[in-house]
CSV table of C-alpha atoms in Angstrom, one decimal:
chain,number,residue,atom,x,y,z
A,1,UNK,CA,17.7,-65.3,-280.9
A,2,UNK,CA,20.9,-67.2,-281.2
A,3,UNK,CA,21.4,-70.3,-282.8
A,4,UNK,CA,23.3,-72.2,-279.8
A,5,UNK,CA,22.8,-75.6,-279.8
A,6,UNK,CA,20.2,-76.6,-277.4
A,7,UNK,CA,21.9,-80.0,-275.6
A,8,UNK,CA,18.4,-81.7,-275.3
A,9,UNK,CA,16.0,-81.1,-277.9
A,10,UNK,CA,14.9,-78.1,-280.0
A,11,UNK,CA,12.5,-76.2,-278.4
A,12,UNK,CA,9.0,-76.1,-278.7
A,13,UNK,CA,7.5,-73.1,-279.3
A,14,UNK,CA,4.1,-73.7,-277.4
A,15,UNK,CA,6.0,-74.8,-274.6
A,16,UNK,CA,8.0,-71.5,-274.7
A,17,UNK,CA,4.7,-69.4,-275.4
A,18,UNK,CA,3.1,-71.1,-273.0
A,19,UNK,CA,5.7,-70.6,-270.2
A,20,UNK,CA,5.6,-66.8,-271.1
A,21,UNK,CA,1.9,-66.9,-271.0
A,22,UNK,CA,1.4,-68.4,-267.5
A,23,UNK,CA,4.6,-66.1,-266.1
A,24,UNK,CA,1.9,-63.2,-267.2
A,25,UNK,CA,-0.8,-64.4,-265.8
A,26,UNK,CA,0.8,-65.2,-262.4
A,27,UNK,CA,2.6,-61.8,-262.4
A,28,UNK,CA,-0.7,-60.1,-263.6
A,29,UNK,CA,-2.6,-61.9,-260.0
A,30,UNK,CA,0.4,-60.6,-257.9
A,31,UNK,CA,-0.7,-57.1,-259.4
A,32,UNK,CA,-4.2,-57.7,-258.8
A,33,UNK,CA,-3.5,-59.1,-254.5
A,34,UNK,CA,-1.0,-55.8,-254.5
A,35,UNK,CA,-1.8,-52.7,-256.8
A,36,UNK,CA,-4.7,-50.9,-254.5
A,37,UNK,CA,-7.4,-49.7,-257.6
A,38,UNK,CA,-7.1,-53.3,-258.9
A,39,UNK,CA,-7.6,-55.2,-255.2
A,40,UNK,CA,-11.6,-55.3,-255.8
A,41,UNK,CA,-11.3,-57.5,-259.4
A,42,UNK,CA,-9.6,-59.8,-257.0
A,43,UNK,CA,-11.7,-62.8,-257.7
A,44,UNK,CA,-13.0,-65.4,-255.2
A,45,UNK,CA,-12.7,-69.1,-256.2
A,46,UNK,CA,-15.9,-70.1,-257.9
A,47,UNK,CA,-15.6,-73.5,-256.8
A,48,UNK,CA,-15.3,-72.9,-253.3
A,49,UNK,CA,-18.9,-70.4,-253.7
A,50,UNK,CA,-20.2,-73.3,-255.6
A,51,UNK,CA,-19.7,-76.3,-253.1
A,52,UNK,CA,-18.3,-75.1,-249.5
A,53,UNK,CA,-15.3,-77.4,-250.8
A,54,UNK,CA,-11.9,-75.8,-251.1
A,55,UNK,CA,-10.3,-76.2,-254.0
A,56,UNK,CA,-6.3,-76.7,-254.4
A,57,UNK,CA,-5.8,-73.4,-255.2
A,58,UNK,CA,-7.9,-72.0,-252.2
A,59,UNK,CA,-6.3,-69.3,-250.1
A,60,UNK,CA,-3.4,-68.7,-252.6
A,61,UNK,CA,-4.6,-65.4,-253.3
A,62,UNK,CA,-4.4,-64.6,-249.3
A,63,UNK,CA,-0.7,-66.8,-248.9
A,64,UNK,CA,0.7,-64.4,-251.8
A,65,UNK,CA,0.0,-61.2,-249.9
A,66,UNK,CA,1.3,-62.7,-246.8
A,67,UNK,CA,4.4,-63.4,-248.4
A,68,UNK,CA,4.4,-59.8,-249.8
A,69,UNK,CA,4.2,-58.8,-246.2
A,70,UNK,CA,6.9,-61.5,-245.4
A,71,UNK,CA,4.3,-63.5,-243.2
A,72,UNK,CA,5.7,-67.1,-243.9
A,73,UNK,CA,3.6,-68.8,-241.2
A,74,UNK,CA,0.1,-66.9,-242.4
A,75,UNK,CA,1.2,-67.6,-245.9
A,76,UNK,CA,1.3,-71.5,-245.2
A,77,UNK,CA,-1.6,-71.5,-243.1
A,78,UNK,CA,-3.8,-70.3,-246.1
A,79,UNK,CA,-1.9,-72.4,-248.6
A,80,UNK,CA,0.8,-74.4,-247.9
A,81,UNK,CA,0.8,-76.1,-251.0
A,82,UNK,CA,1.1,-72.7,-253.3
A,83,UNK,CA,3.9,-71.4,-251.2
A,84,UNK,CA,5.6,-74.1,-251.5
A,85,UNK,CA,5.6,-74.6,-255.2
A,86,UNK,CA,5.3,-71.0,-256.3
A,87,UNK,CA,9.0,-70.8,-256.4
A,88,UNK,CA,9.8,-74.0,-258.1
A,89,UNK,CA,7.5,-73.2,-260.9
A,90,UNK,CA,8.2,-70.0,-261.2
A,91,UNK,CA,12.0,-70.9,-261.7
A,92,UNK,CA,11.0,-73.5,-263.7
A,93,UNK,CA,8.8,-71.6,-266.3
A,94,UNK,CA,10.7,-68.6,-266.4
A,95,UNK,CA,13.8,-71.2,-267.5
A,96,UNK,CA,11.4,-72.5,-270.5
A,97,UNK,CA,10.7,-69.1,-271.5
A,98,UNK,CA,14.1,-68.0,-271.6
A,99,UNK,CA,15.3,-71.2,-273.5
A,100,UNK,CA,16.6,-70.3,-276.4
A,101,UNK,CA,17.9,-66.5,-275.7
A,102,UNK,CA,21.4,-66.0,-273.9
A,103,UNK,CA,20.2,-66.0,-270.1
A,104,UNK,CA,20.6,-70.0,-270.4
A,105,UNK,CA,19.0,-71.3,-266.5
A,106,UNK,CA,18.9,-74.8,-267.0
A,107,UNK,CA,15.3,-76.6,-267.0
A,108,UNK,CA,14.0,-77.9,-264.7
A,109,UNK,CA,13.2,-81.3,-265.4
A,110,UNK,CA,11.4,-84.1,-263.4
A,111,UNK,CA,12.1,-88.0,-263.5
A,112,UNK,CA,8.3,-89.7,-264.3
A,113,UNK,CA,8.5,-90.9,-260.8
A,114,UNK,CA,8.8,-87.1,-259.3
A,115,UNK,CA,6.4,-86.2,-262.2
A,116,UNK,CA,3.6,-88.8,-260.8
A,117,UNK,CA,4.1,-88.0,-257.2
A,118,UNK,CA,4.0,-84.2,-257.6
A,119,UNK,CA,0.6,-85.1,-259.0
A,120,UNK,CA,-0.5,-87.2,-256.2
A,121,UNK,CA,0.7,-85.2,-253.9
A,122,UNK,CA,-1.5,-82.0,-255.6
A,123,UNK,CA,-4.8,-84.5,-255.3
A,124,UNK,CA,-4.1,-85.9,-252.2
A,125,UNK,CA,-3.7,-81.8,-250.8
A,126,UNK,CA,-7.0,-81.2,-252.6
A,127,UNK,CA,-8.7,-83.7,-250.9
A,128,UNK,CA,-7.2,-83.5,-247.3
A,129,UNK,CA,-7.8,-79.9,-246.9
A,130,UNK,CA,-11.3,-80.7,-246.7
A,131,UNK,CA,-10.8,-83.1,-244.2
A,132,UNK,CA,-11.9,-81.2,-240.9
A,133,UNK,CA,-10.0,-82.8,-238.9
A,134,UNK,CA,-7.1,-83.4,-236.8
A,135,UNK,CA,-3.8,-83.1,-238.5
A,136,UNK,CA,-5.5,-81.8,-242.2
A,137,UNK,CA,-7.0,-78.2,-240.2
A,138,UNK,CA,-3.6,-76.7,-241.2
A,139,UNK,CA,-3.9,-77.5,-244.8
A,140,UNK,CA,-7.5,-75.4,-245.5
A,141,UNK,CA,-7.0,-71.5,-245.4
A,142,UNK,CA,-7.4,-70.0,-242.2
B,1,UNK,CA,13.8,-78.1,-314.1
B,2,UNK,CA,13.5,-76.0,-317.4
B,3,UNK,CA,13.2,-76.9,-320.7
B,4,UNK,CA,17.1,-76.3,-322.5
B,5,UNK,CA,14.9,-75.2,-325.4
B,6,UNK,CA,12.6,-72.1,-324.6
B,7,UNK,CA,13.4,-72.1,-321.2
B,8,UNK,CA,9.8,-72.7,-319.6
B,9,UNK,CA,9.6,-74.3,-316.2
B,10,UNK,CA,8.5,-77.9,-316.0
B,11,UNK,CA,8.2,-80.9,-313.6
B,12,UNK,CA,11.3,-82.7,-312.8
B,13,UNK,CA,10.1,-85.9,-314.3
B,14,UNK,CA,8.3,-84.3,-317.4
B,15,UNK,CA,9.9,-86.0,-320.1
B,16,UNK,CA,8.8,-83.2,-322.2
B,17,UNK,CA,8.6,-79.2,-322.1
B,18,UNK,CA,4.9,-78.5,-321.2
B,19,UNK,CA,5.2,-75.7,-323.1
B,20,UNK,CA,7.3,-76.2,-326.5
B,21,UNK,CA,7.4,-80.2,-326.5
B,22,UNK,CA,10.8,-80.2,-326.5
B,23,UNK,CA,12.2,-83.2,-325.0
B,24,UNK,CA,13.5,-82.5,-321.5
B,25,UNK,CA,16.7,-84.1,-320.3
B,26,UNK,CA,16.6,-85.8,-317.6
B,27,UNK,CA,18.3,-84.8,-315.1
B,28,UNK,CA,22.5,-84.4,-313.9
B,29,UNK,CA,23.3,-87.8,-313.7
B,30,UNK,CA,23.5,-89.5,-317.7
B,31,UNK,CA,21.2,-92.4,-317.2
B,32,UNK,CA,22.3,-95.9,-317.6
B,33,UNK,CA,21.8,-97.3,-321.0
B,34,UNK,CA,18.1,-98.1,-321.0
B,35,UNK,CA,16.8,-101.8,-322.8
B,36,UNK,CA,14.7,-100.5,-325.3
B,37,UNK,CA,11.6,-101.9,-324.2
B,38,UNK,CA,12.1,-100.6,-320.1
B,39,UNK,CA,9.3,-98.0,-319.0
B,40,UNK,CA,11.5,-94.9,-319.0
B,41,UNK,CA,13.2,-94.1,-315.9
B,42,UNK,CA,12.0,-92.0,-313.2
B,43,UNK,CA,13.9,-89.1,-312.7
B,44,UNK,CA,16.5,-89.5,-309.5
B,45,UNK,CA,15.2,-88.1,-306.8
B,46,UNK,CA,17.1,-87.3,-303.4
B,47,UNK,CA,17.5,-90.3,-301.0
B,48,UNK,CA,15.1,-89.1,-298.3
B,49,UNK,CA,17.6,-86.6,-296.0
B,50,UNK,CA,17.4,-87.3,-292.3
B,51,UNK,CA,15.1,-84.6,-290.9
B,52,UNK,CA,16.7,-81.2,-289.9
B,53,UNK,CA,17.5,-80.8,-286.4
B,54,UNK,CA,14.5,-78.2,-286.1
B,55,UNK,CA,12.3,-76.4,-283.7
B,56,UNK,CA,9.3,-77.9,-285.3
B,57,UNK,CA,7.3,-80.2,-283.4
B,58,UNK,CA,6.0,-82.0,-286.3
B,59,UNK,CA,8.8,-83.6,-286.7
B,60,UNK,CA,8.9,-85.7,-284.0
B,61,UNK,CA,5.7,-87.5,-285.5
B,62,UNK,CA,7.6,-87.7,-288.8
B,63,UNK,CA,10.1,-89.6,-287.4
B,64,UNK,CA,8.4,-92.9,-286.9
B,65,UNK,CA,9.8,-95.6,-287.0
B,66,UNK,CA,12.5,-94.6,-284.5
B,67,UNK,CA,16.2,-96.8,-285.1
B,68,UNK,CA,17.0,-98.8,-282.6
B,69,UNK,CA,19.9,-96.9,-281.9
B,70,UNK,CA,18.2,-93.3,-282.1
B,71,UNK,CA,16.8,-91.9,-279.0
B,72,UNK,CA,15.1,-89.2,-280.0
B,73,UNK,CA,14.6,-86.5,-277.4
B,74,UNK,CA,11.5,-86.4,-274.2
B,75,UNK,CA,9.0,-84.4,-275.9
B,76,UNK,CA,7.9,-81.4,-273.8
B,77,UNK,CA,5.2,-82.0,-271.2
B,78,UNK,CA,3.8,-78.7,-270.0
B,79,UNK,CA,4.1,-80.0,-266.7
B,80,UNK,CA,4.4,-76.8,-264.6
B,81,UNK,CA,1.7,-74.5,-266.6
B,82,UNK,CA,-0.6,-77.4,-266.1
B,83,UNK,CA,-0.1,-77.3,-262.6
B,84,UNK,CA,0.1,-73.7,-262.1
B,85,UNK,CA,-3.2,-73.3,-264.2
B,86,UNK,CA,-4.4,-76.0,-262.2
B,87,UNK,CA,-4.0,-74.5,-258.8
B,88,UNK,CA,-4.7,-71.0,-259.7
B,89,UNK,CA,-8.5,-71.4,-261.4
B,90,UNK,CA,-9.0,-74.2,-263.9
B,91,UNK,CA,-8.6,-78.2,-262.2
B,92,UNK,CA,-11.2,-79.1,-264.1
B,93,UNK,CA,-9.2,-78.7,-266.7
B,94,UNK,CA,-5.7,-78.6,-265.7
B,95,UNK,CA,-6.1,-82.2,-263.5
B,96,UNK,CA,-6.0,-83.7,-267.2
B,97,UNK,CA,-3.3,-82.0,-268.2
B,98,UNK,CA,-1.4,-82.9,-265.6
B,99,UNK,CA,-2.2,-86.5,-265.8
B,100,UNK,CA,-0.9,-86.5,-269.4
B,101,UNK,CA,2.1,-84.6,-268.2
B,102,UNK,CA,3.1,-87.6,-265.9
B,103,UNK,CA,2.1,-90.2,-268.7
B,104,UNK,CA,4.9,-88.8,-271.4
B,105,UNK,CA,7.9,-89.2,-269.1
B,106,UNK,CA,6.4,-92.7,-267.7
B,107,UNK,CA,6.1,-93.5,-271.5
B,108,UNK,CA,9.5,-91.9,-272.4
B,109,UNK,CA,11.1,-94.1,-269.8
B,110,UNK,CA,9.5,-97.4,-270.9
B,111,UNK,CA,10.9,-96.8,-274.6
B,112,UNK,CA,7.4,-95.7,-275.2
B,113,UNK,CA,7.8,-92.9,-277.5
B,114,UNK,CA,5.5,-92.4,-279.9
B,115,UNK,CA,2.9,-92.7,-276.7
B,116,UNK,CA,5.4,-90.1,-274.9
B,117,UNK,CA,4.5,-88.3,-278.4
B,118,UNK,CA,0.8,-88.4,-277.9
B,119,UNK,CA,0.8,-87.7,-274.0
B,120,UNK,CA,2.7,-84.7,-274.8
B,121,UNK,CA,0.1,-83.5,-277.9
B,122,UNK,CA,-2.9,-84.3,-275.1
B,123,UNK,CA,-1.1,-82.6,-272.4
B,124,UNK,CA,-0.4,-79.5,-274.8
B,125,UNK,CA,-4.2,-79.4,-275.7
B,126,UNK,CA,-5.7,-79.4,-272.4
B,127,UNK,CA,-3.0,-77.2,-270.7
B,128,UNK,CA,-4.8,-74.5,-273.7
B,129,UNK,CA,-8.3,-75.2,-272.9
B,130,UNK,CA,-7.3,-74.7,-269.5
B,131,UNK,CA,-5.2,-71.7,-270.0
B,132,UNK,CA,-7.9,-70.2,-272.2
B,133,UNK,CA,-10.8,-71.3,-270.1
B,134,UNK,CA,-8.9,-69.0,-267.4
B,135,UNK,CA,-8.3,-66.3,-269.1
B,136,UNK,CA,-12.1,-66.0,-270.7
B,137,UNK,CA,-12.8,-66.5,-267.0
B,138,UNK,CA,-11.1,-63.7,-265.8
B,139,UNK,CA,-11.9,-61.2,-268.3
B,140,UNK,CA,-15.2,-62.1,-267.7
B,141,UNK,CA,-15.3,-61.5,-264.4
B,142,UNK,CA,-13.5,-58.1,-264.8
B,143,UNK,CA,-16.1,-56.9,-267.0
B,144,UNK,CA,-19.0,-57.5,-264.8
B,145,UNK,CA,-16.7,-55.8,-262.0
B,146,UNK,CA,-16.4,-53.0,-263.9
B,147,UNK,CA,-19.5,-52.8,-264.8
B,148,UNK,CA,-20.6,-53.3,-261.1
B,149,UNK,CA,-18.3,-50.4,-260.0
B,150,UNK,CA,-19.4,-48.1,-262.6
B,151,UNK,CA,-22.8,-48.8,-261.3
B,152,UNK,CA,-22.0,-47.8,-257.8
B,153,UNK,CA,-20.1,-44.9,-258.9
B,154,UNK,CA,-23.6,-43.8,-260.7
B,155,UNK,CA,-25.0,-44.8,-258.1
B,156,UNK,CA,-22.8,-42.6,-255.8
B,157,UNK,CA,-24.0,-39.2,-258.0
């Protein structure tokens, strides 16, 4: 670890650990979609078995492998929402887990206006997938 | 601080050794001349020092009151594991996360910070119950996989 000066703030180690953690846990599911002896421990979404209501995360598991197979349009068709963001979050967790080391990205970091219409926009998704109807059919898996 | 005399440790203010009753000087800087009849000094003791510039999050909280003129930094506000947690098993869990994650910047911004301070503490704790909620979750699920496919493969014999 070096002992740069960090131009915002120290960082905090949970949000480091926390970063690395969810990095693992997202690389662990791309294993899981890709890896042929682990496909079957691929899990369905017990929400969606609960209720017949997707969830916001519903059909990521299916847009990841279609992006494996460089199927854009499937991929957004199961979750548009997921593709889209995988790579923002991805870049912007892997910079909080590299923070303080020498491979410096800058963070990513979001005004509280972006922050509160990310959110919105991850609730209104939710809900509008499971609206079958006539613009939302794109936004459920399928 | 140790006694001049025998050389025994002994509280900075002690104004005698603990251990020989010696009395202790007090300490480096000579005291003023002292009325007679004034309660005897307390020994100096540093001028609280600004806190270190470190990685501890505590010391945000220590901080309070902020100066007027001292911006202290947006604490952290887990913002993308919440969401990523969030989409991937636990919204139960991660939708609260995520609303604290919006509140510490909205609080930051307003001048707000020891709310920004608490958002971020909330955020932090249900972005954990969420990630471990997952996680319990999964290896769960695993195990009765495995078991299931071991079943099958006995099955299979």
């Amino acid at each position: 670890m070096t002992s740069r000066a960090t131009t915002e703030r120290p960082t905090d180690p949970w949000e480091r650990w926390s970063s690395v953690a969810v990095l693992a846990i997202m690389a662990t599911g791309l294993a899981v979609l890709v890896v042929p002896p682990l496909t079957r421990f691929a899990p369905p979404c017990l929400f969606h078995e609960a209720t017949g209501f997707y969830c916001p995360g519903c059909g990521s598991g299916r847009a990841a492998s279609a992006l494996l197979r460089l199927d854009i349009v499937s991929a957004l068709r199961m979750n548009a929402l997921a593709v889209l963001l995988a790579p923002v979050a991805t870049y912007a967790l892997l910079a909080e887990a590299l923070a303080p080391s020498k491979v410096d990205l800058p963070k990513l970091r979001l005004g509280p206006r972006a922050t509160t219409v990310l959110a919105l926009t991850i609730i209104a998704f939710w809900v509008l997938r499971n609206v079958n109807a006539w613009p939302f059919e794109w936004l459920a898996p399928g | 601080m140790f006694c001049p005399a025998c050389g025994a440790q002994n509280d900075p203010n002690a104004q005698n050794c603990s251990n020989c009753g010696q009395p202790m000087p007090q300490a480096q800087t000579p005291a003023p001349p002292q009325p007679p009849v004034a309660p005897p000094a307390p020994a100096p003791s540093a001028p609280p020092s600004p806190p270190a510039y470190s990685a501890a999050p505590s010391q945000y909280a220590q901080q309070q009151p902020y100066p007027a003129q001292a911006v202290p930094p947006m604490p952290p506000n887990y913002l993308w594991q919440s969401i990523v947690v969030t989409i991937l098993c636990c919204w139960p869990l991660g939708i609260p996360a995520i609303v604290f994650a919006t509140q510490v910047g909205a609080k930051y911004g307003r001048g707000d910070y020891q709310g920004a301070q608490n958002a971020s503490k909330s955020a932090k704790m249900w972005m954990i119950i969420a990630l471990v909620a997952g996680l319990v979750g999964s290896v769960l699920y695993i195990g009765l996989t495995v078991l299931g496919v071991l079943a099958d493969m006995g099955s299979s014999f």
